[in-house]
Tab-separated table of C-alpha atoms (C1' of nucleotides) in Angstrom:
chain	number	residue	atom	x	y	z
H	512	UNK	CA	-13.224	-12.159	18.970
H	513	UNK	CA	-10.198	-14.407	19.104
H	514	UNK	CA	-6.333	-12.642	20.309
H	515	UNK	CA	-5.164	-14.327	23.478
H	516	UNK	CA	-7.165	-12.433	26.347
H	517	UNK	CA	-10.368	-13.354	24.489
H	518	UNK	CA	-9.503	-17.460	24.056
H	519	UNK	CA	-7.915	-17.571	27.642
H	520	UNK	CA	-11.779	-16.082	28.668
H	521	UNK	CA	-13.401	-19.091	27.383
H	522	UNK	CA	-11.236	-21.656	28.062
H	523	UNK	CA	-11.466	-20.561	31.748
H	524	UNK	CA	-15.237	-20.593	31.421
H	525	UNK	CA	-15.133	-23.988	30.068
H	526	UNK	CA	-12.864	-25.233	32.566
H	527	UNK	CA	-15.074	-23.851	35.433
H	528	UNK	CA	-17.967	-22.845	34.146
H	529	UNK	CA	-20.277	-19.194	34.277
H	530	UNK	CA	-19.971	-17.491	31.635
H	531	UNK	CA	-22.917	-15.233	31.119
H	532	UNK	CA	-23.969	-15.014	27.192
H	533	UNK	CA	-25.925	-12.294	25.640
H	534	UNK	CA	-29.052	-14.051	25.940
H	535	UNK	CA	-28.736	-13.930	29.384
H	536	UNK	CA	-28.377	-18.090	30.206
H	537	UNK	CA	-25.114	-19.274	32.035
H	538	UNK	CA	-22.465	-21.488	30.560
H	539	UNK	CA	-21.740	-24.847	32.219
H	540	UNK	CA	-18.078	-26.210	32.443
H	541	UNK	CA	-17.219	-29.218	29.792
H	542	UNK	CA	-13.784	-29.958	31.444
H	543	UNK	CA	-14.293	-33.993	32.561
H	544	UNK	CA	-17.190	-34.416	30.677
H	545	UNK	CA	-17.586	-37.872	28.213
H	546	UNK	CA	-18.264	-36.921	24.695
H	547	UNK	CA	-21.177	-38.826	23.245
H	548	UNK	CA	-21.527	-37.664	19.826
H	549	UNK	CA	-20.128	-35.269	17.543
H	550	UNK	CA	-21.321	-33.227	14.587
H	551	UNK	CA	-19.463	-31.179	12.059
H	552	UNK	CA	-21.626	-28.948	10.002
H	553	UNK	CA	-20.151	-27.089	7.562
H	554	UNK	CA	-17.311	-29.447	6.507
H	555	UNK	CA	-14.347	-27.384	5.982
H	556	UNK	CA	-14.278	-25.971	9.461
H	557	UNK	CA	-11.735	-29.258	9.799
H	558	UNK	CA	-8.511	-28.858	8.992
H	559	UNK	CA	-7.128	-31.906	10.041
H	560	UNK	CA	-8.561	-34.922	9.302
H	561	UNK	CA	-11.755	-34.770	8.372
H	562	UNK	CA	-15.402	-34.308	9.361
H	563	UNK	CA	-15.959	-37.672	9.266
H	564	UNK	CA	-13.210	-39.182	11.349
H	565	UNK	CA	-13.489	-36.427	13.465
H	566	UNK	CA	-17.293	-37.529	13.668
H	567	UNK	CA	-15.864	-40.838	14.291
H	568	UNK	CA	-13.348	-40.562	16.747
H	569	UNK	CA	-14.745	-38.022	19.687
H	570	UNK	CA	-17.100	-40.209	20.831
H	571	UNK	CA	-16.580	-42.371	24.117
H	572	UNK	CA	-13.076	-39.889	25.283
H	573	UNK	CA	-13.407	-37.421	27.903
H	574	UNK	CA	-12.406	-33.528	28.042
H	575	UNK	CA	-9.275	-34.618	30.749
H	576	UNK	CA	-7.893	-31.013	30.178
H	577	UNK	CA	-9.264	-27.631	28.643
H	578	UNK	CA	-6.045	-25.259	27.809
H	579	UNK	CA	-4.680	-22.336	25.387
H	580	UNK	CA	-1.267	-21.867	23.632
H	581	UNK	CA	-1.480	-18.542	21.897
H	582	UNK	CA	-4.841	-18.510	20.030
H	583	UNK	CA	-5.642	-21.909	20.099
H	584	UNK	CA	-7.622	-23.991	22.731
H	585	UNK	CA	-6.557	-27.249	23.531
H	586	UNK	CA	-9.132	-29.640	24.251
H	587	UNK	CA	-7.007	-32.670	26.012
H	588	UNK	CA	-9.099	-35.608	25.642
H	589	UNK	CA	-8.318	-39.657	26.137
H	590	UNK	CA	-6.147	-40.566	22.979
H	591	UNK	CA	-6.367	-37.345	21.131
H	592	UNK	CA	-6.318	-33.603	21.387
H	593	UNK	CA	-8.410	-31.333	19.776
H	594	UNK	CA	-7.771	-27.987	18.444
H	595	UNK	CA	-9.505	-25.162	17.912
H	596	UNK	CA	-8.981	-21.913	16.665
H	597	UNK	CA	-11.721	-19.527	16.298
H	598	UNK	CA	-9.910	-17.028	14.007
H	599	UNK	CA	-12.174	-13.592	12.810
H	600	UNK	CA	-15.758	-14.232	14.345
H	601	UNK	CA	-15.646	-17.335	15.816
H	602	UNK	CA	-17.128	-18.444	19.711
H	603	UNK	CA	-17.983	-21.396	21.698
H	604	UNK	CA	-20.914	-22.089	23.765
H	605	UNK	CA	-22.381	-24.152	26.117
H	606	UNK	CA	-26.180	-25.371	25.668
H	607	UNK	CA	-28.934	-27.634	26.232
H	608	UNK	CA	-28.612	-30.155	23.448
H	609	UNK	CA	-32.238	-30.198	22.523
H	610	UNK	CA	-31.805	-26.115	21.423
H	611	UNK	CA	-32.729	-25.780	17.729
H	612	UNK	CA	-29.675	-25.254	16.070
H	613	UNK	CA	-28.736	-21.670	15.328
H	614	UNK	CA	-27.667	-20.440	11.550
H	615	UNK	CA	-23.970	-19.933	12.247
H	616	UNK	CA	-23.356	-23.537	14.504
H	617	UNK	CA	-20.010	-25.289	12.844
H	618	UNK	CA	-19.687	-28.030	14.772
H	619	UNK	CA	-21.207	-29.576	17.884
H	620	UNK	CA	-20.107	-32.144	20.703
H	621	UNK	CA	-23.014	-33.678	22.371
H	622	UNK	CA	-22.238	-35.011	25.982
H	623	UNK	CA	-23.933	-37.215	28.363
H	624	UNK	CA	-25.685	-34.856	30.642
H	625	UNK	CA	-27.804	-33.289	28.037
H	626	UNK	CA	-25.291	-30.338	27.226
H	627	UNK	CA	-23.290	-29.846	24.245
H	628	UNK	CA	-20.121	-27.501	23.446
H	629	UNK	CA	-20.848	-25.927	20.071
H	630	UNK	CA	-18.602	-23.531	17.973
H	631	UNK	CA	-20.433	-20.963	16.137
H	632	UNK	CA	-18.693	-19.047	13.442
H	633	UNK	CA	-20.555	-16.363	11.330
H	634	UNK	CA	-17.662	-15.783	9.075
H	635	UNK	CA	-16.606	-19.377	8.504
H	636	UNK	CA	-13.007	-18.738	9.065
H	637	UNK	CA	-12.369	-21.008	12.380
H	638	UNK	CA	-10.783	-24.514	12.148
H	639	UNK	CA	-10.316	-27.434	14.038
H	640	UNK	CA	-7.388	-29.979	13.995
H	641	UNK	CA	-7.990	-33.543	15.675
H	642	UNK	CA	-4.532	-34.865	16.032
H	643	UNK	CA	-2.344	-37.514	18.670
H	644	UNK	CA	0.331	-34.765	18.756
H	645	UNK	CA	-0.340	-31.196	19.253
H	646	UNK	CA	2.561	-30.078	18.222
H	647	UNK	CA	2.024	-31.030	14.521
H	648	UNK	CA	-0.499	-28.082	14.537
H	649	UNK	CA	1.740	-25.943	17.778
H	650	UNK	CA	4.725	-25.984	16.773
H	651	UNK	CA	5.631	-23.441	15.037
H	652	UNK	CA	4.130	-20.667	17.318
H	653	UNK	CA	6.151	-18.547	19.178
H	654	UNK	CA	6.782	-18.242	22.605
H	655	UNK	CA	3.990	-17.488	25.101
H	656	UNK	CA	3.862	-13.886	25.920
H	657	UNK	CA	2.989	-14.448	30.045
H	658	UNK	CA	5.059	-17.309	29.957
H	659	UNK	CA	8.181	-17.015	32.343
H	660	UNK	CA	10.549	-18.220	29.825
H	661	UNK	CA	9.439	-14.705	27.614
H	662	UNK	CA	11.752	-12.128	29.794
H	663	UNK	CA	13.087	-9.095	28.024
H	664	UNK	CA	16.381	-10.410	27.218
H	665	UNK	CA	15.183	-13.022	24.976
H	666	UNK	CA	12.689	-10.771	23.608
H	667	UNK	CA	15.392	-7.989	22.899
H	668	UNK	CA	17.679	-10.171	21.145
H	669	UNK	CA	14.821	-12.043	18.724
H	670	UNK	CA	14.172	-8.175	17.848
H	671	UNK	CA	17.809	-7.500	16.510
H	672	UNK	CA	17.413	-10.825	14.267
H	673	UNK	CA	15.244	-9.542	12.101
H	674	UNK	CA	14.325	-6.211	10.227
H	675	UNK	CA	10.904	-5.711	10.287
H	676	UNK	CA	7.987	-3.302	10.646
H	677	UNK	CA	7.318	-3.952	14.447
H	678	UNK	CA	3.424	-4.053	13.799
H	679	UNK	CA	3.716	-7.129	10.907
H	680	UNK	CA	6.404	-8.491	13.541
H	681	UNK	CA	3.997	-8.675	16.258
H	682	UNK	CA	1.224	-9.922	14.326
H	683	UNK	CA	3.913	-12.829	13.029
H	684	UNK	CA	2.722	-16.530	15.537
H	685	UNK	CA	5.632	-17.608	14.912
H	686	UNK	CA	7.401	-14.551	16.572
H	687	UNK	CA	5.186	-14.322	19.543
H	688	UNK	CA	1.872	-16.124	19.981
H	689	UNK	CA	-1.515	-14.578	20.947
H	690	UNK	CA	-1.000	-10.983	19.904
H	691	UNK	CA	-3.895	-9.567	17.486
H	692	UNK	CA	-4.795	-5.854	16.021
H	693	UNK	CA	-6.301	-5.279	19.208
H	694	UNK	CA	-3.439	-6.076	21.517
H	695	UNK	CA	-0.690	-5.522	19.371
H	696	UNK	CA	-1.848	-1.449	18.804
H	697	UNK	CA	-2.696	-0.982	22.276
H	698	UNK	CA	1.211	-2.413	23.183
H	699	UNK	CA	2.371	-0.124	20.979
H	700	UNK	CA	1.358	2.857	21.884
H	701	UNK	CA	2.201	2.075	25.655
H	702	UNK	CA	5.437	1.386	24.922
H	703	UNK	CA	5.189	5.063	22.257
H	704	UNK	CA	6.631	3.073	19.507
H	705	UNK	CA	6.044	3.540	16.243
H	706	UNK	CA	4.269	0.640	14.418
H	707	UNK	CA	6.370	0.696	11.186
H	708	UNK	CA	9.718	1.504	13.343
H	709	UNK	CA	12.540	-1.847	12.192
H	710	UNK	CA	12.712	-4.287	14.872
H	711	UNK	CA	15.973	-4.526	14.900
H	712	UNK	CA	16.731	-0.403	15.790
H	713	UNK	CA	15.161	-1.044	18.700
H	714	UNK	CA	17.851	-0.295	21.707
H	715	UNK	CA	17.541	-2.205	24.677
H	716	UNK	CA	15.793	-0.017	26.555
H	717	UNK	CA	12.828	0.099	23.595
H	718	UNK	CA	12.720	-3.365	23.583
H	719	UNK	CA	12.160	-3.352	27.463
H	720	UNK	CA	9.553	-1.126	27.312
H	721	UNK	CA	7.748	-2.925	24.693
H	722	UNK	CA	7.813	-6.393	26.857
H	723	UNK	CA	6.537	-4.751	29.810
H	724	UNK	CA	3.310	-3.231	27.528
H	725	UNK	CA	2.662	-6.419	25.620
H	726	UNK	CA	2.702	-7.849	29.463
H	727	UNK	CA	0.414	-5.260	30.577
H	728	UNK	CA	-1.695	-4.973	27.593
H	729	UNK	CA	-2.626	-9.166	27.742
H	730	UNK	CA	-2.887	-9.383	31.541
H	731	UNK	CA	-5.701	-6.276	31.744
H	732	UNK	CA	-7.345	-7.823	28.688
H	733	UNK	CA	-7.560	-11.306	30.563
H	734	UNK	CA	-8.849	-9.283	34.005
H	735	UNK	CA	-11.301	-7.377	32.152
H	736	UNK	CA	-12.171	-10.847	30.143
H	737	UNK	CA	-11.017	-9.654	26.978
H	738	UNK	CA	-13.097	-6.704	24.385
H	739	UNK	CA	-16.779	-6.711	23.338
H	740	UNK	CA	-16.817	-5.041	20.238
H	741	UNK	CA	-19.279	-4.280	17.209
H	742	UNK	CA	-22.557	-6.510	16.897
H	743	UNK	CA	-20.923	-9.605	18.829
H	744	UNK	CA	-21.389	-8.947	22.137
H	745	UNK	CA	-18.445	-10.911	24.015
H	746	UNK	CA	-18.770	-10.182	27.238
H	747	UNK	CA	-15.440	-8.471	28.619
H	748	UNK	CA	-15.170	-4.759	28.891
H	749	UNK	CA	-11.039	-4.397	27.523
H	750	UNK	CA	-12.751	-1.999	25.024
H	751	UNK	CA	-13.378	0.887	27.774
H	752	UNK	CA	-9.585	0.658	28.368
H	753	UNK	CA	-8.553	1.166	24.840
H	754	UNK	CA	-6.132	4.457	24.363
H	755	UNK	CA	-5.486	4.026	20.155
H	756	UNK	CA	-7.217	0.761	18.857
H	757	UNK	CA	-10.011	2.140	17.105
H	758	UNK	CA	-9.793	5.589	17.949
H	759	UNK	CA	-9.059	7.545	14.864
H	760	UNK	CA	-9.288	11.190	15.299
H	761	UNK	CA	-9.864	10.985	18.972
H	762	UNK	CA	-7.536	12.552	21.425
H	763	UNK	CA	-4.572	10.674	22.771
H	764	UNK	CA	-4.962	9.767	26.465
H	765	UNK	CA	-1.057	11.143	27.000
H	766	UNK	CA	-0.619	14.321	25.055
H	767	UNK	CA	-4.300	15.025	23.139
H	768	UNK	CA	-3.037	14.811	19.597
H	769	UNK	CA	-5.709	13.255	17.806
H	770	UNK	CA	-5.019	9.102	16.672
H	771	UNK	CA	-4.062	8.237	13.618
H	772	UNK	CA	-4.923	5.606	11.172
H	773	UNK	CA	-2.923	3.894	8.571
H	774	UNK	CA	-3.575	0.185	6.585
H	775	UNK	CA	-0.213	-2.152	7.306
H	776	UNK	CA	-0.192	-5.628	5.603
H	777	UNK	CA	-3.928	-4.892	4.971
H	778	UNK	CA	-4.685	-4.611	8.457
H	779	UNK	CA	-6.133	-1.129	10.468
H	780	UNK	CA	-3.226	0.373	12.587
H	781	UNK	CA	-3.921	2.716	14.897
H	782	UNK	CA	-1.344	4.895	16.770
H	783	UNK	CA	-0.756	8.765	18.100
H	784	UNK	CA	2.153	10.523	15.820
H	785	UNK	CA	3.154	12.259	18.431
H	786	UNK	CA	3.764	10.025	21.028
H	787	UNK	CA	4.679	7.406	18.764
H	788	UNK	CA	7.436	9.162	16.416
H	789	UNK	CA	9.415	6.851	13.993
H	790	UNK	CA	12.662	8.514	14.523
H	791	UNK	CA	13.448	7.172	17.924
W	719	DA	C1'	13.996	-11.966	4.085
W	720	DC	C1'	10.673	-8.960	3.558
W	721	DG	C1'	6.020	-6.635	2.500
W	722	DA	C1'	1.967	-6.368	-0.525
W	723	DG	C1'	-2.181	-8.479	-2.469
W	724	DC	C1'	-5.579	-11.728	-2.418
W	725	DG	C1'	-8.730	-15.350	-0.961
W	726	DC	C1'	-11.548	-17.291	2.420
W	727	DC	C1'	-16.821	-15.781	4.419
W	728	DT	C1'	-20.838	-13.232	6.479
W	729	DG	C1'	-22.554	-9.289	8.367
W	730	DT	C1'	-22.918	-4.188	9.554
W	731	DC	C1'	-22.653	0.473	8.624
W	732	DG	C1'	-22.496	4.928	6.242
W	733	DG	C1'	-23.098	7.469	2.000
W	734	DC	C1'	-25.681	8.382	-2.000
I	969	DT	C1'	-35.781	2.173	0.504
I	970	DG	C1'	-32.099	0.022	-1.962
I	971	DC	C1'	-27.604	-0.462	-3.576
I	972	DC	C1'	-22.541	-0.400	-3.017
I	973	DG	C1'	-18.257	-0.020	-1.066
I	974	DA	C1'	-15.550	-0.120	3.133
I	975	DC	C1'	-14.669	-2.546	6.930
I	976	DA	C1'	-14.310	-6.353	10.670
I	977	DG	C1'	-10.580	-9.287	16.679
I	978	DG	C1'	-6.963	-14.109	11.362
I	979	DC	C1'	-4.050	-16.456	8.523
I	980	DG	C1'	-2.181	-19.092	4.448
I	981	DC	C1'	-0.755	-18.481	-0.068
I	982	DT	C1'	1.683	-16.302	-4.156
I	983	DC	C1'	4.484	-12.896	-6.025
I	984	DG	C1'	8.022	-9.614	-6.537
DNA sequence: ACGAGCGCCTGTCGGC
DNA sequence: TGCCGACAGGCGCTCG
């Protein structure tokens, strides 16, 4: 489910609790809890270390902090912090520890109360990093979209730099962190550009308009806590507000002409050829 | 400096 | 019904 309206869901829900799963139960909040014991399952979910220092070094520190920086959560703990990413299908939840362990459950953290934070990945893709210093795994992301220090200027100007297809662009972390195929269609069409328009023939007021969608685009996803879509039910409801992201062939919301669909850097891209000419 | 292709995985869906 | 390809919210790698 993972783009950044989707991870900033559950880290809020682990930070304060009540999220409502599809089962119906209601998740706790893990923020300030003591880890007792940890449990890695299918090995190469860990990036960095291993499964077996990661095993080893959870117990006894406590979740001081639960945070995001593009799709990543940061788990703040004593001495370390711990990353996660839950890439294509992955999700965390919070359950009673004496559950029987469900067919697609990664990785568990048991904690003293009886509860325990597990991530569950179908696909296998997801990763976690166990590491002193965040930014060896961080660092390279670009800047955070709702962030103050992302105005339009500074977006503008990191557009002229370089000459590329605006969807691959906004897909890039390291150009701007926590933008998906989801988010990054829907800010396109807002802003009526064409996803394989060059960044860099974007005139200022392009560029503007583009900030100000990507803005809006994140910030509904996060109100309407982010999109349930296909046989993992998530949840939010961002998928009722969708005007081209999966739409093919249906009407634009602006002028009617029915969405298009095209395949850029193997991804879906959906867009209205209309609205979205390439020829600005 | 780019974009394209592929691998990593499991599951669903539509067509035949 | 069963099989088979296309497709899925991500990203790191190689190759031109």
């Amino acid at each position: 489910m993972p783009e950044l309206p989707e991870v900033e869901t559950i880290a809020r829900a682990l930070r304060i609790g009540g999220r409502v799963y599809p089962d119906g139960s209601v998740g706790q909040a893990v923020q300030g809890q003591i880890i007792q014991s940890a449990a890695v399952l299918w090995p190469r979910t860990v990036a960095y270390p291993t499964a077996a220092e990661v095993e080893a070094h959870l117990p006894g520190q406590s979740i001081l902090q639960i945070g995001r920086r593009g799709k990543f959560l940061v788990f703040s703990l004593d001495r370390d912090h711990l990353l996660i990413h839950l890439r294509m299908s992955g999700d965390l939840i919070v359950e009673p520890v004496d559950r029987p362990l469900a067919p697609h459950h990664r990785f568990w953290i048991g904690f003293q109360d009886g509860l325990r934070l597990v991530f569950n990945d179908p696909r296998k893709f997801g990763r976690i990093w166990l590491t002193r210093d965040p930014e060896n795994v961080l660092g390279g992301l670009g800047p955070e979209p709702l962030s103050p220090e992302f105005t339009p200027q500074e977006f503008f100007t990191r557009l002229q730099k370089y000459h590329r297809q605006l969807k691959p662009l906004l897909l890039d972390q390291s150009f701007l962190a926590g933008l998906g195929n989801i988010y990054s269609d829907e800010a396109l069409h807002r802003a009526r550009l064409h996803p394989l328009r060059l960044s860099h023939t974007l005139q200022q007021e392009d560029a503007g308009r583009l900030w100000q969608a990507i803005r809006e685009v994140l910030e509904e996803g996060i109100l309407k806590q982010g999109s349930s879509i296909d046989w993992v039910y998530r949840g939010g409801d961002f998928q009722d507000s969708f005007r081209a992201y999966q739409r093919t062939g249906q009407p634009c919301p602006n002028c009617g002409t029915p969405i298009e669909r095209i395949v850029v850097g193997q991804r879906s891209t959906h867009y209205c050829p209309h609205c979205q000419s390439i020829d600005r």
